[in-house]
Amino acid sequence: MIEQEYINKIEEIKQNNDKLTDWEKGFIFGNDDSTPIDTRPSLSISQKAIIDRIHNQRVQGKGNEPVTEVRFKSDRRR
């Protein structure tokens, strides 16, 4: 289940859809390749980060902030 915080952010983003890029519109509203983000059963960490970024830039009007991505190398064996 998607947390209420993200449901609220998605709704605010939808209300500012005239400010979205084509890619952002596809991500939020869905397109031929994907379903609308708010109809999914849950959100991944990266999907939440994208929603946060879009909300900050398009709704709150904040500038581009550098994205920090952390990756861990795993040699997991079974």
XYZ file of N, CA, C and O in Angstrom:
312
model
N 0.835 -1.184 0.000
C 0.000 0.000 0.000
C 0.883 1.252 0.000
O 1.874 1.320 0.697
N 0.499 2.224 -0.798
C 1.273 3.453 -0.895
C 0.966 4.341 0.307
O -0.193 4.533 0.667
N 2.030 4.877 0.909
C 1.866 5.736 2.076
C 1.101 7.001 1.708
O 1.235 7.527 0.612
N 0.289 7.502 2.647
C -0.525 8.694 2.411
C 0.314 9.902 1.992
O -0.107 10.706 1.159
N 1.522 10.011 2.543
C 2.417 11.119 2.182
C 2.646 11.154 0.669
O 2.624 12.221 0.045
N 2.856 9.984 0.069
C 3.122 9.924 -1.366
C 1.848 10.078 -2.194
O 1.878 10.658 -3.281
N 0.727 9.604 -1.688
C -0.554 9.843 -2.358
C -0.793 11.349 -2.447
O -1.176 11.870 -3.495
N -0.537 12.062 -1.344
C -0.720 13.520 -1.320
C 0.221 14.209 -2.307
O -0.188 15.121 -3.030
N 1.485 13.792 -2.330
C 2.451 14.391 -3.257
C 2.039 14.149 -4.703
O 2.122 15.045 -5.542
N 1.597 12.931 -5.007
C 1.173 12.602 -6.369
C -0.013 13.478 -6.773
O -0.062 13.997 -7.892
N -0.965 13.678 -5.871
C -2.118 14.528 -6.174
C -1.685 15.965 -6.443
O -2.196 16.610 -7.356
N -0.751 16.481 -5.655
C -0.256 17.839 -5.870
C 0.484 17.942 -7.207
O 0.363 18.948 -7.913
N 1.242 16.898 -7.541
C 1.944 16.881 -8.829
C 0.919 16.904 -9.973
O 1.080 17.639 -10.948
N -0.144 16.108 -9.847
C -1.171 16.061 -10.888
C -1.817 17.434 -11.083
O -2.157 17.797 -12.199
N -1.963 18.179 -10.006
C -2.568 19.513 -10.097
C -1.636 20.503 -10.799
O -2.079 21.563 -11.239
N -0.358 20.179 -10.897
C 0.633 21.022 -11.569
C 1.144 20.356 -12.848
O 2.279 20.561 -13.248
N 0.286 19.570 -13.494
C 0.734 18.769 -14.633
C 1.208 19.604 -15.816
O 1.936 19.120 -16.659
N 0.834 20.873 -15.871
C 1.303 21.720 -16.966
C 2.789 22.042 -16.847
O 3.405 22.500 -17.807
N 3.385 21.767 -15.689
C 4.808 22.023 -15.473
C 5.662 20.784 -15.700
O 6.882 20.851 -15.637
N 5.031 19.637 -15.955
C 5.756 18.367 -16.071
C 6.335 18.174 -17.465
O 5.755 18.590 -18.459
N 7.476 17.496 -17.501
C 8.033 17.073 -18.781
C 7.223 15.882 -19.288
O 6.427 15.286 -18.544
N 7.415 15.523 -20.538
C 6.694 14.368 -21.096
C 7.016 13.103 -20.306
O 6.135 12.279 -20.042
N 8.303 12.934 -19.941
C 8.687 11.740 -19.190
C 7.995 11.723 -17.821
O 7.495 10.680 -17.382
N 7.964 12.869 -17.150
C 7.329 12.953 -15.836
C 5.833 12.671 -15.934
O 5.271 11.979 -15.077
N 5.196 13.165 -16.985
C 3.763 12.874 -17.187
C 3.541 11.375 -17.348
O 2.610 10.816 -16.770
N 4.396 10.723 -18.134
C 4.279 9.276 -18.308
C 4.487 8.531 -17.007
O 3.812 7.542 -16.721
N 5.427 9.010 -16.200
C 5.714 8.374 -14.914
C 4.527 8.515 -13.960
O 4.129 7.550 -13.304
N 3.932 9.695 -13.909
C 2.824 9.954 -12.979
C 1.504 9.382 -13.492
O 0.787 8.683 -12.770
N 1.158 9.681 -14.734
C -0.149 9.316 -15.274
C -0.169 7.963 -15.972
O -1.238 7.451 -16.293
N 1.007 7.407 -16.239
C 1.086 6.152 -16.970
C 1.086 6.416 -18.461
O 0.777 7.516 -18.917
N 1.459 5.417 -19.226
C 1.462 5.501 -20.688
C 1.325 4.085 -21.233
O 0.917 3.182 -20.519
N 1.683 3.902 -22.483
C 1.543 2.578 -23.094
C 2.381 1.515 -22.392
O 2.059 0.342 -22.430
N 3.481 1.945 -21.764
C 4.399 1.001 -21.144
C 4.209 0.844 -19.631
O 4.791 -0.056 -19.034
N 3.452 1.730 -19.013
C 3.339 1.651 -17.549
C 1.966 2.103 -17.077
O 1.255 2.827 -17.766
N 1.628 1.663 -15.876
C 0.358 2.051 -15.262
C 0.571 3.328 -14.447
O 1.700 3.629 -14.057
N -0.492 4.063 -14.171
C -0.342 5.264 -13.336
C 0.309 4.915 -12.003
O 0.018 3.873 -11.409
N 1.182 5.790 -11.549
C 1.982 5.494 -10.360
C 1.104 5.292 -9.118
O 1.417 4.473 -8.270
N -0.019 6.000 -9.024
C -0.831 5.884 -7.822
C -1.759 4.670 -7.825
O -2.472 4.425 -6.853
N -1.744 3.874 -8.893
C -2.557 2.651 -8.919
C -1.721 1.406 -8.637
O -2.252 0.308 -8.629
N -0.440 1.596 -8.411
C 0.429 0.454 -8.127
C 0.261 0.023 -6.677
O -0.076 0.834 -5.809
N 0.519 -1.246 -6.385
C 0.327 -1.723 -5.012
C 1.292 -1.104 -4.008
O 0.951 -0.923 -2.837
N 2.492 -0.763 -4.455
C 3.485 -0.139 -3.574
C 4.501 0.585 -4.434
O 4.525 0.433 -5.645
N 5.346 1.380 -3.769
C 6.379 2.130 -4.475
C 7.756 1.658 -4.035
O 7.973 1.391 -2.861
N 8.667 1.585 -4.980
C 10.051 1.248 -4.647
C 10.748 2.492 -4.093
O 10.235 3.616 -4.212
N 11.910 2.303 -3.531
C 12.687 3.427 -3.007
C 13.004 4.412 -4.135
O 12.897 5.630 -3.951
N 13.366 3.912 -5.306
C 13.703 4.814 -6.409
C 12.467 5.550 -6.930
O 12.557 6.719 -7.307
N 11.302 4.902 -6.948
C 10.077 5.586 -7.356
C 9.732 6.707 -6.374
O 9.325 7.795 -6.788
N 9.923 6.455 -5.090
C 9.676 7.497 -4.087
C 10.627 8.667 -4.278
O 10.229 9.833 -4.167
N 11.879 8.369 -4.594
C 12.862 9.431 -4.817
C 12.476 10.275 -6.032
O 12.624 11.498 -6.016
N 11.963 9.640 -7.077
C 11.531 10.374 -8.271
C 10.334 11.260 -7.936
O 10.280 12.424 -8.329
N 9.381 10.726 -7.188
C 8.219 11.519 -6.776
C 8.666 12.705 -5.937
O 8.206 13.838 -6.143
N 9.586 12.478 -5.003
C 10.106 13.571 -4.174
C 10.754 14.648 -5.046
O 10.522 15.844 -4.849
N 11.570 14.221 -6.022
C 12.254 15.178 -6.902
C 11.255 15.975 -7.727
O 11.335 17.202 -7.810
N 10.289 15.283 -8.342
C 9.291 15.979 -9.156
C 8.499 16.953 -8.282
O 8.255 18.092 -8.668
N 8.114 16.518 -7.094
C 7.341 17.372 -6.190
C 8.147 18.609 -5.807
O 7.633 19.729 -5.833
N 9.409 18.422 -5.456
C 10.265 19.553 -5.071
C 10.430 20.541 -6.220
O 10.356 21.756 -6.010
N 10.648 20.039 -7.425
C 10.930 20.910 -8.568
C 9.670 21.536 -9.147
O 9.641 22.726 -9.434
N 8.628 20.758 -9.347
C 7.450 21.231 -10.088
C 6.382 21.849 -9.189
O 5.684 22.749 -9.619
N 6.251 21.356 -7.950
C 5.226 21.888 -7.047
C 5.807 22.978 -6.151
O 5.256 24.062 -6.041
N 6.960 22.707 -5.545
C 7.555 23.663 -4.611
C 8.484 24.652 -5.300
O 8.883 25.639 -4.686
N 8.843 24.395 -6.547
C 9.671 25.323 -7.309
C 11.136 25.357 -6.917
O 11.848 26.303 -7.230
N 11.608 24.321 -6.262
C 13.031 24.254 -5.892
C 13.853 23.849 -7.103
O 13.374 23.163 -7.990
N 15.103 24.261 -7.129
C 15.990 23.949 -8.248
C 16.444 22.505 -8.238
O 16.133 21.737 -7.324
N 17.179 22.169 -9.260
C 17.745 20.818 -9.336
C 18.780 20.633 -8.250
O 19.697 21.429 -8.117
N 18.609 19.599 -7.496
C 19.591 19.265 -6.478
C 20.335 18.025 -6.945
O 19.766 17.169 -7.610
N 21.618 17.924 -6.609
C 22.354 16.745 -7.031
C 21.740 15.470 -6.447
O 21.274 15.467 -5.306
N 21.726 14.446 -7.245
C 21.176 13.161 -6.815
C 22.328 12.285 -6.347
O 23.315 12.118 -7.055
N 22.191 11.754 -5.160
C 23.198 10.844 -4.635
C 22.647 9.431 -4.728
O 21.575 9.143 -4.214
N 23.386 8.591 -5.403
C 22.967 7.207 -5.536
C 23.990 6.341 -4.834
O 25.191 6.469 -5.065
N 23.493 5.468 -3.989
C 24.372 4.572 -3.244
C 24.141 3.158 -3.751
O 23.014 2.689 -3.804
N 25.213 2.514 -4.118
C 25.116 1.124 -4.569
C 26.068 0.273 -3.737
O 27.160 0.710 -3.406
N 25.610 -0.918 -3.455
C 26.439 -1.852 -2.701
C 26.699 -3.060 -3.581
O 25.785 -3.597 -4.194
N 27.933 -3.447 -3.659
C 28.278 -4.631 -4.425
C 28.007 -5.844 -3.557
O 28.449 -5.913 -2.400
N 27.280 -6.755 -4.096
C 26.906 -7.932 -3.325
C 27.407 -9.181 -4.027
O 27.168 -9.384 -5.216
N 28.105 -10.017 -3.305
C 28.548 -11.307 -3.825
C 27.777 -12.411 -3.096
O 28.332 -13.413 -2.666
N 26.485 -12.189 -2.982
C 25.628 -13.120 -2.263
C 25.637 -14.488 -2.948
O 25.527 -14.586 -4.150
N 25.777 -15.509 -2.176
C 25.783 -16.863 -2.716
C 24.755 -17.696 -1.980
O 24.511 -17.501 -0.792
N 24.189 -18.627 -2.689
C 23.183 -19.504 -2.076
C 23.751 -20.835 -1.771
O 24.601 -21.352 -2.363
